[in-house]
Amino acid sequence: MSIAERRRVLVTGGAGFLGSHLCDRLLKEGNEVLCIDNFVTGSKANIEHLLFDPNFELLRHDVTFPLYVEVDAIFNLACPASPIHYQHDPVQTTKTSVLGAINLLGLAKRLKCPIFQASTSEVYGDPDVHPQHEEYWGNVNPVGPRACYDEGKRCAETLFFDYHRQHGLEIKVARIFNTYGPRMLPNDGRVVSNFVVQALKGEPITIYGDGEQTRSFCYVDDLIEGFIRLMNSDASFTGPVNLGNSTEFSIAELAALVLELTGSRSRIVRLPLPQDDPRRRKPDGTRAAERLGWSAKTPLTDGLRATISYFDSRMSATSVRTIKAATVGVRE
Ligand code: NAD
Ligand code: UDP
């Protein structure tokens, strides 16, 4: 059954960056959406345009507690995604991934409905295989500062596959690579939002380390298309499947591009590289292309233009809080 035929879809973390775009897309396709969020990093501003839509319902709820609702499909996105946010309360981060997965898988089991997990390229850790393909088991430090997120997501994947094998649940596991776009928080701490906000404010661009570490940046609209294709794929296709853009950039290249596109005169400052920061990251997109007919299409320049324009209008409309805490203070 395709998502387009379904009536009621649960989106956990629906007030977050990706979750709010997913809610938009599901509503546009004629579904009813039940959005649940505890607002730890999500924002009501991300979904305020949906609040009067009769097909949209919002529930404040923490996924570490059981949830009793009736839906036809579940997208589990609840979890802070930015390193500064997930490291702020690491125990709660692990609980969110692990207890959240247990609660939502239990719900899916009772309802006999398909369930999607927003997993992450972080399951590969600091990879020694490049690009990362889904058969690679990863290189994760289980006791480092990123472990609450990486190991939490890895355990969630384990739970998804065990519920699939043990209870026959229809699961869909996406490993999401760095995604950016409108509705990221200005103080999110992730590199794209940091650089864009810093450039627009004329503040120093904070490159951690030598800037030679790489990431591959996917524009949000491309990613949401991948989510929908995965949920609509054949029931036998569980994933895991990498969803990300396969064009790799160094962080120094990203900084230069943001400066060029904003016309900013911000200077670049170097700050220490955080512990366990992966040196290289780029998805092998073969499985996504073969099984979903999907690949990321938006060039970084186009996606950055849309993101810059979002932050520009947001900053002119409201006075944006300083992002210093996200870049320097929190890491001190
Ligand atoms: P985000 O922080 O904007 O969104 C996460 C949402 O989950 C927020 O609205 C937050 O309030 C909510 N949340 C957190 N803990 C919760 C809890 N215990 N109960 C209920 N709600 C809770 O981050 P995002 O970028 O939109 O990421 C969404 C999902 O995608 C996350 O699971 C993340 O791990 C995954 N992901 C994102 C990226 C990316 O580049 N954006 C990459 C890999 C994986
Ligand atoms: N980064 C940076 N300056 C910033 C924020 C991040 O140089 O202001 C670097 C960070 O060290 C990492 C890369 O950019 O190497 C991507 O960081 P992000 O937090 O966006 O995502 P992740 O590390 O989870 O891929």
Coordinates of C-alpha atoms and ligand atoms in Angstrom, one line a residue:
M1 CA 0.0 0.0 0.0
S2 CA 1.5 3.4 -0.9
I3 CA 1.6 6.3 1.4
A4 CA -0.6 8.2 -1.0
E5 CA -3.4 5.7 -0.2
R6 CA -3.0 5.9 3.5
R7 CA -5.0 8.1 5.7
R8 CA -3.3 8.8 9.0
V9 CA 0.4 9.2 9.3
L10 CA 2.3 9.7 12.5
V11 CA 5.5 11.8 12.3
T12 CA 7.6 11.8 15.5
G13 CA 9.9 14.9 15.7
G14 CA 7.4 16.5 13.3
A15 CA 8.2 20.1 14.6
G16 CA 11.9 19.7 13.7
F17 CA 13.8 20.7 10.6
L18 CA 13.2 17.5 8.6
G19 CA 10.0 16.5 10.3
S20 CA 8.2 19.8 9.4
H21 CA 9.1 19.4 5.7
L22 CA 7.9 15.8 5.8
C23 CA 4.5 16.9 7.4
D24 CA 4.2 19.5 4.6
R25 CA 4.7 16.8 1.9
L26 CA 2.4 14.2 3.5
L27 CA -0.4 16.8 3.8
K28 CA 0.1 17.9 0.2
E29 CA -0.4 14.3 -0.9
G30 CA -3.7 14.1 0.9
N31 CA -2.8 12.3 4.1
E32 CA -3.8 13.2 7.7
V33 CA -0.8 13.9 9.8
L34 CA -0.4 13.4 13.5
C35 CA 2.7 15.3 14.5
I36 CA 4.2 14.6 17.9
D37 CA 7.2 16.4 19.4
N38 CA 8.6 17.3 22.8
F39 CA 10.1 20.6 21.4
V40 CA 13.6 19.9 22.7
T41 CA 15.0 21.2 19.4
G42 CA 11.8 21.5 17.4
S43 CA 10.0 24.8 17.0
K44 CA 6.3 25.7 16.8
A45 CA 7.3 28.2 14.1
N46 CA 8.2 25.3 11.8
I47 CA 4.6 24.1 11.8
E48 CA 2.5 27.1 12.6
H49 CA 1.4 27.3 9.0
L50 CA -0.2 23.9 9.5
L51 CA -2.0 24.5 12.8
F52 CA -5.3 25.4 11.1
D53 CA -5.2 22.6 8.6
P54 CA -8.0 20.2 9.5
N55 CA -5.8 17.3 8.4
F56 CA -3.0 18.2 10.8
E57 CA -2.9 17.4 14.5
L58 CA -0.2 18.3 17.0
L59 CA 0.5 16.4 20.2
R60 CA 3.2 17.4 22.7
H61 CA 4.7 14.0 23.7
D62 CA 8.1 12.5 24.5
V63 CA 8.8 9.3 22.6
T64 CA 10.6 7.8 25.6
F65 CA 7.1 7.2 27.0
P66 CA 4.6 4.8 25.4
L67 CA 2.1 6.3 23.0
Y68 CA -1.4 5.0 22.2
V69 CA -2.8 6.3 19.0
E70 CA -4.4 4.8 15.8
V71 CA -2.4 5.4 12.6
D72 CA -1.7 3.7 9.3
A73 CA 2.0 4.4 9.1
I74 CA 4.8 5.8 11.3
F75 CA 7.8 8.0 10.5
N76 CA 10.2 8.0 13.5
L77 CA 12.3 11.2 13.3
A78 CA 12.4 12.2 17.0
C79 CA 15.9 12.8 18.1
P80 CA 18.1 15.9 18.3
A81 CA 20.5 15.7 15.3
S82 CA 23.1 18.5 15.9
P83 CA 26.2 17.4 17.8
I84 CA 25.9 20.3 20.3
H85 CA 22.2 19.5 21.0
Y86 CA 22.6 15.7 21.3
Q87 CA 25.6 16.1 23.5
H88 CA 23.8 18.6 25.8
D89 CA 21.9 15.8 27.5
P90 CA 23.5 12.6 26.3
V91 CA 21.5 10.2 28.5
Q92 CA 18.3 11.6 27.2
T93 CA 19.6 11.3 23.6
T94 CA 20.3 7.5 24.0
K95 CA 16.9 7.1 25.7
T96 CA 15.2 8.9 22.8
S97 CA 16.7 6.6 20.2
V98 CA 16.4 3.4 22.1
L99 CA 13.2 3.8 24.3
G100 CA 11.7 5.8 21.4
A101 CA 12.3 2.9 19.0
I102 CA 10.9 0.3 21.5
N103 CA 7.8 2.4 22.1
L104 CA 7.1 3.1 18.4
L105 CA 7.9 -0.4 17.2
G106 CA 5.5 -1.7 19.9
L107 CA 2.9 0.7 18.5
A108 CA 3.6 -0.5 14.9
K109 CA 3.3 -4.1 16.0
R110 CA -0.1 -3.5 17.6
L111 CA -1.3 -1.6 14.5
K112 CA 0.4 -3.9 12.0
C113 CA 1.6 -0.8 10.1
P114 CA 4.9 0.1 8.4
I115 CA 7.4 2.1 10.3
F116 CA 10.3 4.2 9.0
Q117 CA 13.4 5.0 11.0
A118 CA 15.5 8.1 10.5
S119 CA 18.9 6.6 11.0
T120 CA 22.1 8.3 10.2
S121 CA 25.5 8.2 8.5
E122 CA 26.9 8.4 12.0
V123 CA 26.3 4.7 12.3
Y124 CA 29.5 4.5 10.2
G125 CA 31.4 6.6 12.8
D126 CA 34.8 7.9 11.5
P127 CA 34.7 5.6 8.5
D128 CA 37.7 3.7 7.2
V129 CA 35.8 2.8 4.1
H130 CA 35.1 5.5 1.5
P131 CA 32.5 6.1 0.2
Q132 CA 30.3 4.4 2.8
H133 CA 28.1 1.6 1.5
E134 CA 25.4 -0.1 3.5
E135 CA 27.4 -3.3 4.1
Y136 CA 30.1 -1.5 6.0
W137 CA 29.7 -2.0 9.8
G138 CA 31.3 1.3 10.8
N139 CA 34.0 2.6 13.1
V140 CA 32.3 4.1 16.1
N141 CA 33.9 5.0 19.4
P142 CA 31.4 3.5 21.9
V143 CA 32.6 5.6 24.9
G144 CA 33.2 9.0 23.2
P145 CA 31.1 12.2 23.2
R146 CA 29.2 11.2 20.0
A147 CA 28.4 7.7 21.2
C148 CA 25.1 8.7 22.8
Y149 CA 23.8 9.5 19.3
D150 CA 25.8 7.0 17.2
E151 CA 25.3 4.0 19.5
G152 CA 21.7 5.0 20.2
K153 CA 20.9 5.0 16.5
R154 CA 22.8 1.8 16.0
C155 CA 20.8 0.1 18.7
A156 CA 17.6 1.5 17.2
E157 CA 18.5 -0.1 13.9
T158 CA 19.1 -3.4 15.7
L159 CA 15.6 -3.1 17.3
F160 CA 14.1 -2.4 13.9
F161 CA 15.6 -5.5 12.3
D162 CA 14.8 -7.7 15.3
Y163 CA 11.1 -6.6 15.2
H164 CA 11.2 -7.3 11.5
R165 CA 12.7 -10.8 11.9
Q166 CA 10.9 -11.7 15.1
H167 CA 7.4 -10.1 14.5
G168 CA 7.3 -9.7 10.8
L169 CA 7.0 -5.9 11.0
E170 CA 7.4 -3.9 7.8
I171 CA 10.4 -1.6 8.5
K172 CA 12.1 1.0 6.4
V173 CA 15.5 2.2 7.6
A174 CA 17.1 5.3 6.0
R175 CA 20.7 6.3 6.8
I176 CA 20.6 10.0 6.3
F177 CA 23.7 12.0 5.4
N178 CA 24.2 15.7 6.2
T179 CA 21.1 17.5 5.1
Y180 CA 20.5 21.2 5.2
G181 CA 17.9 23.8 4.1
P182 CA 15.2 26.2 5.4
R183 CA 14.0 25.7 9.0
M184 CA 17.3 24.7 10.5
L185 CA 17.6 26.6 13.7
P186 CA 20.0 29.6 13.5
N187 CA 21.6 28.4 16.7
D188 CA 21.5 24.7 15.6
G189 CA 25.3 24.4 15.6
R190 CA 25.5 22.4 12.4
V191 CA 27.9 23.6 9.8
V192 CA 25.7 24.9 7.1
S193 CA 23.4 27.0 9.4
N194 CA 26.4 28.2 11.4
F195 CA 28.3 29.4 8.3
V196 CA 25.3 31.0 6.7
V197 CA 24.2 32.9 9.9
Q198 CA 27.7 33.9 10.6
A199 CA 28.2 35.2 7.1
L200 CA 24.9 37.2 7.1
K201 CA 25.7 38.7 10.5
G202 CA 29.3 39.6 9.4
E203 CA 30.7 37.5 12.2
P204 CA 33.7 35.2 11.9
I205 CA 33.2 31.9 10.1
T206 CA 34.2 29.2 12.6
I207 CA 36.1 26.3 10.9
Y208 CA 36.9 23.5 13.3
G209 CA 40.3 21.9 12.7
D210 CA 42.1 22.5 9.4
G211 CA 38.8 22.5 7.4
E212 CA 40.0 19.6 5.2
Q213 CA 37.4 17.2 6.7
T214 CA 34.7 16.5 4.2
R215 CA 30.9 16.1 4.2
S216 CA 28.4 15.6 1.3
F217 CA 25.4 18.0 1.7
C218 CA 21.9 17.0 0.7
Y219 CA 19.2 19.6 0.2
V220 CA 16.1 18.9 2.3
D221 CA 13.6 18.6 -0.7
D222 CA 15.7 15.9 -2.2
L223 CA 15.8 14.0 1.1
I224 CA 12.0 14.1 1.7
E225 CA 11.5 12.7 -1.8
G226 CA 13.8 9.8 -0.8
F227 CA 11.7 9.3 2.4
I228 CA 8.5 9.0 0.4
R229 CA 10.0 6.7 -2.1
L230 CA 11.4 4.4 0.6
M231 CA 8.1 4.3 2.5
N232 CA 6.3 3.5 -0.8
S233 CA 8.9 0.8 -1.8
D234 CA 8.1 -2.9 -1.9
A235 CA 7.2 -4.3 1.5
S236 CA 10.2 -6.7 1.3
F237 CA 12.7 -3.8 1.1
T238 CA 13.7 -2.9 4.6
G239 CA 16.9 -1.0 3.9
P240 CA 19.2 0.1 5.4
V241 CA 19.6 2.5 2.6
N242 CA 21.9 5.6 2.4
L243 CA 20.0 8.8 1.6
G244 CA 22.4 11.7 0.8
N245 CA 24.2 13.7 -1.8
S246 CA 27.2 12.0 -3.3
T247 CA 29.2 15.2 -4.0
E248 CA 31.9 15.7 -1.4
F249 CA 33.1 19.1 -0.2
S250 CA 35.7 20.0 2.4
I251 CA 34.5 22.3 5.2
A252 CA 36.9 25.0 3.9
E253 CA 35.3 24.8 0.5
L254 CA 31.9 25.1 2.0
A255 CA 33.0 28.2 3.9
A256 CA 34.4 29.8 0.7
L257 CA 31.1 29.1 -1.1
V258 CA 29.0 30.6 1.6
L259 CA 31.2 33.7 1.6
E260 CA 30.9 34.0 -2.1
L261 CA 27.1 33.5 -2.3
T262 CA 26.4 35.9 0.6
G263 CA 28.9 38.5 -0.5
S264 CA 29.9 38.6 3.2
R265 CA 33.2 40.1 4.4
S266 CA 33.3 37.8 7.4
R267 CA 36.8 36.5 8.2
I268 CA 37.6 32.9 8.9
V269 CA 38.7 31.7 12.3
R270 CA 40.0 28.3 13.3
L271 CA 38.7 26.5 16.4
P272 CA 39.7 23.1 17.7
L273 CA 38.3 20.0 16.0
P274 CA 35.8 18.3 18.3
Q275 CA 36.7 14.8 19.5
D276 CA 35.8 11.9 17.2
D277 CA 34.8 14.3 14.3
P278 CA 34.7 12.1 11.2
R279 CA 37.4 13.0 8.7
R280 CA 35.5 12.0 5.5
R281 CA 31.9 11.3 4.7
K282 CA 30.2 10.5 1.4
P283 CA 27.4 8.0 0.7
D284 CA 27.6 5.2 -1.8
G285 CA 24.3 5.9 -3.5
T286 CA 24.1 2.6 -5.5
R287 CA 21.4 1.0 -3.4
A288 CA 19.2 4.1 -3.3
A289 CA 19.5 4.4 -7.1
E290 CA 18.7 0.8 -7.8
R291 CA 16.0 0.2 -5.2
L292 CA 14.3 3.6 -5.1
G293 CA 15.3 5.2 -8.4
W294 CA 16.5 8.0 -6.2
S295 CA 19.5 10.3 -6.1
A296 CA 20.0 13.8 -4.8
K297 CA 19.6 16.3 -7.5
T298 CA 20.0 19.8 -6.0
P299 CA 23.5 21.3 -6.5
L300 CA 25.0 22.8 -3.3
T301 CA 25.0 26.3 -4.8
D302 CA 21.2 26.2 -5.5
G303 CA 20.4 24.7 -2.1
L304 CA 22.7 27.2 -0.3
R305 CA 21.0 30.1 -2.2
A306 CA 17.6 28.9 -0.9
T307 CA 18.9 28.5 2.6
I308 CA 20.6 31.9 2.6
S309 CA 17.4 33.5 1.5
Y310 CA 15.5 31.8 4.3
F311 CA 17.9 32.9 7.0
D312 CA 18.1 36.4 5.5
S313 CA 14.4 36.9 5.7
R314 CA 14.1 35.3 9.1
M315 CA 16.9 37.6 10.4
S316 CA 15.3 40.7 9.0
A317 CA 11.9 39.8 10.5
T318 CA 13.1 39.0 14.0
S319 CA 16.3 39.7 16.0
V320 CA 18.1 36.4 15.8
R321 CA 19.8 35.1 19.0
T322 CA 23.5 35.0 18.9
I323 CA 24.9 31.7 17.7
K324 CA 28.1 32.1 19.8
A325 CA 26.8 29.6 22.3
A326 CA 26.4 27.1 19.5
T327 CA 29.9 27.6 18.2
V328 CA 32.3 28.6 20.9
G329 CA 30.7 28.7 24.4
V330 CA 29.1 25.3 24.5
R331 CA 32.3 23.7 23.4
E332 CA 34.5 25.4 26.1
Ligands
NAD1 P1 15.8 18.4 14.6 O1 16.6 18.5 15.9 O2 15.5 19.6 13.9 O3 14.5 17.5 14.8 C1 14.4 16.5 15.8 C2 13.0 16.7 16.3 O4 12.7 15.6 17.3 C3 12.8 18.0 17.1 O5 11.5 18.6 16.7 C4 12.8 17.6 18.5 O6 12.1 18.5 19.4 C5 12.2 16.2 18.5 N1 12.5 15.4 19.6 C6 13.8 15.1 20.1 N2 13.7 14.3 21.2 C7 12.4 13.9 21.3 C8 11.6 13.1 22.2 N3 12.3 12.4 23.2 N4 10.3 13.0 22.0 C9 9.7 13.7 21.0 N5 10.3 14.5 20.2 C10 11.6 14.6 20.3 O7 16.7 17.4 13.6 P2 16.5 17.0 12.1 O8 17.7 17.4 11.4 O9 15.2 17.4 11.7 O10 16.6 15.4 12.3 C11 15.4 14.6 12.3 C12 15.9 13.1 12.3 O11 16.7 12.8 11.2 C13 16.6 12.8 13.6 O12 16.2 11.5 14.0 C14 18.1 12.8 13.1 O13 18.9 11.9 13.9 C15 17.9 12.3 11.7 N6 19.0 12.7 10.9 C16 19.1 14.0 10.4 C17 20.2 14.4 9.7 C18 20.4 15.8 9.1 O14 21.4 16.1 8.5 N7 19.4 16.7 9.3 C19 21.2 13.5 9.4 C20 21.1 12.2 9.9 C21 20.0 11.8 10.6
UDP2 N1 32.0 22.4 11.6 C1 32.8 23.6 11.5 N2 32.3 24.7 12.0 C2 31.1 24.9 12.5 C3 30.3 23.7 12.7 C4 30.8 22.5 12.2 O1 33.9 23.5 11.0 O2 30.8 26.0 12.9 C5 32.5 21.2 11.1 C6 32.5 20.0 12.1 O3 33.6 19.9 12.9 C7 32.3 18.8 11.1 C8 31.6 19.4 9.9 O4 31.7 20.8 10.0 O5 33.6 18.4 10.7 C9 30.1 19.0 9.9 O6 29.6 19.3 11.2 P1 28.0 19.2 11.6 O7 27.9 19.5 13.1 O8 27.2 20.0 10.7 O9 27.7 17.7 11.3 P2 28.4 16.3 11.6 O10 29.7 16.5 12.2 O11 27.4 15.6 12.4 O12 28.5 15.7 10.2

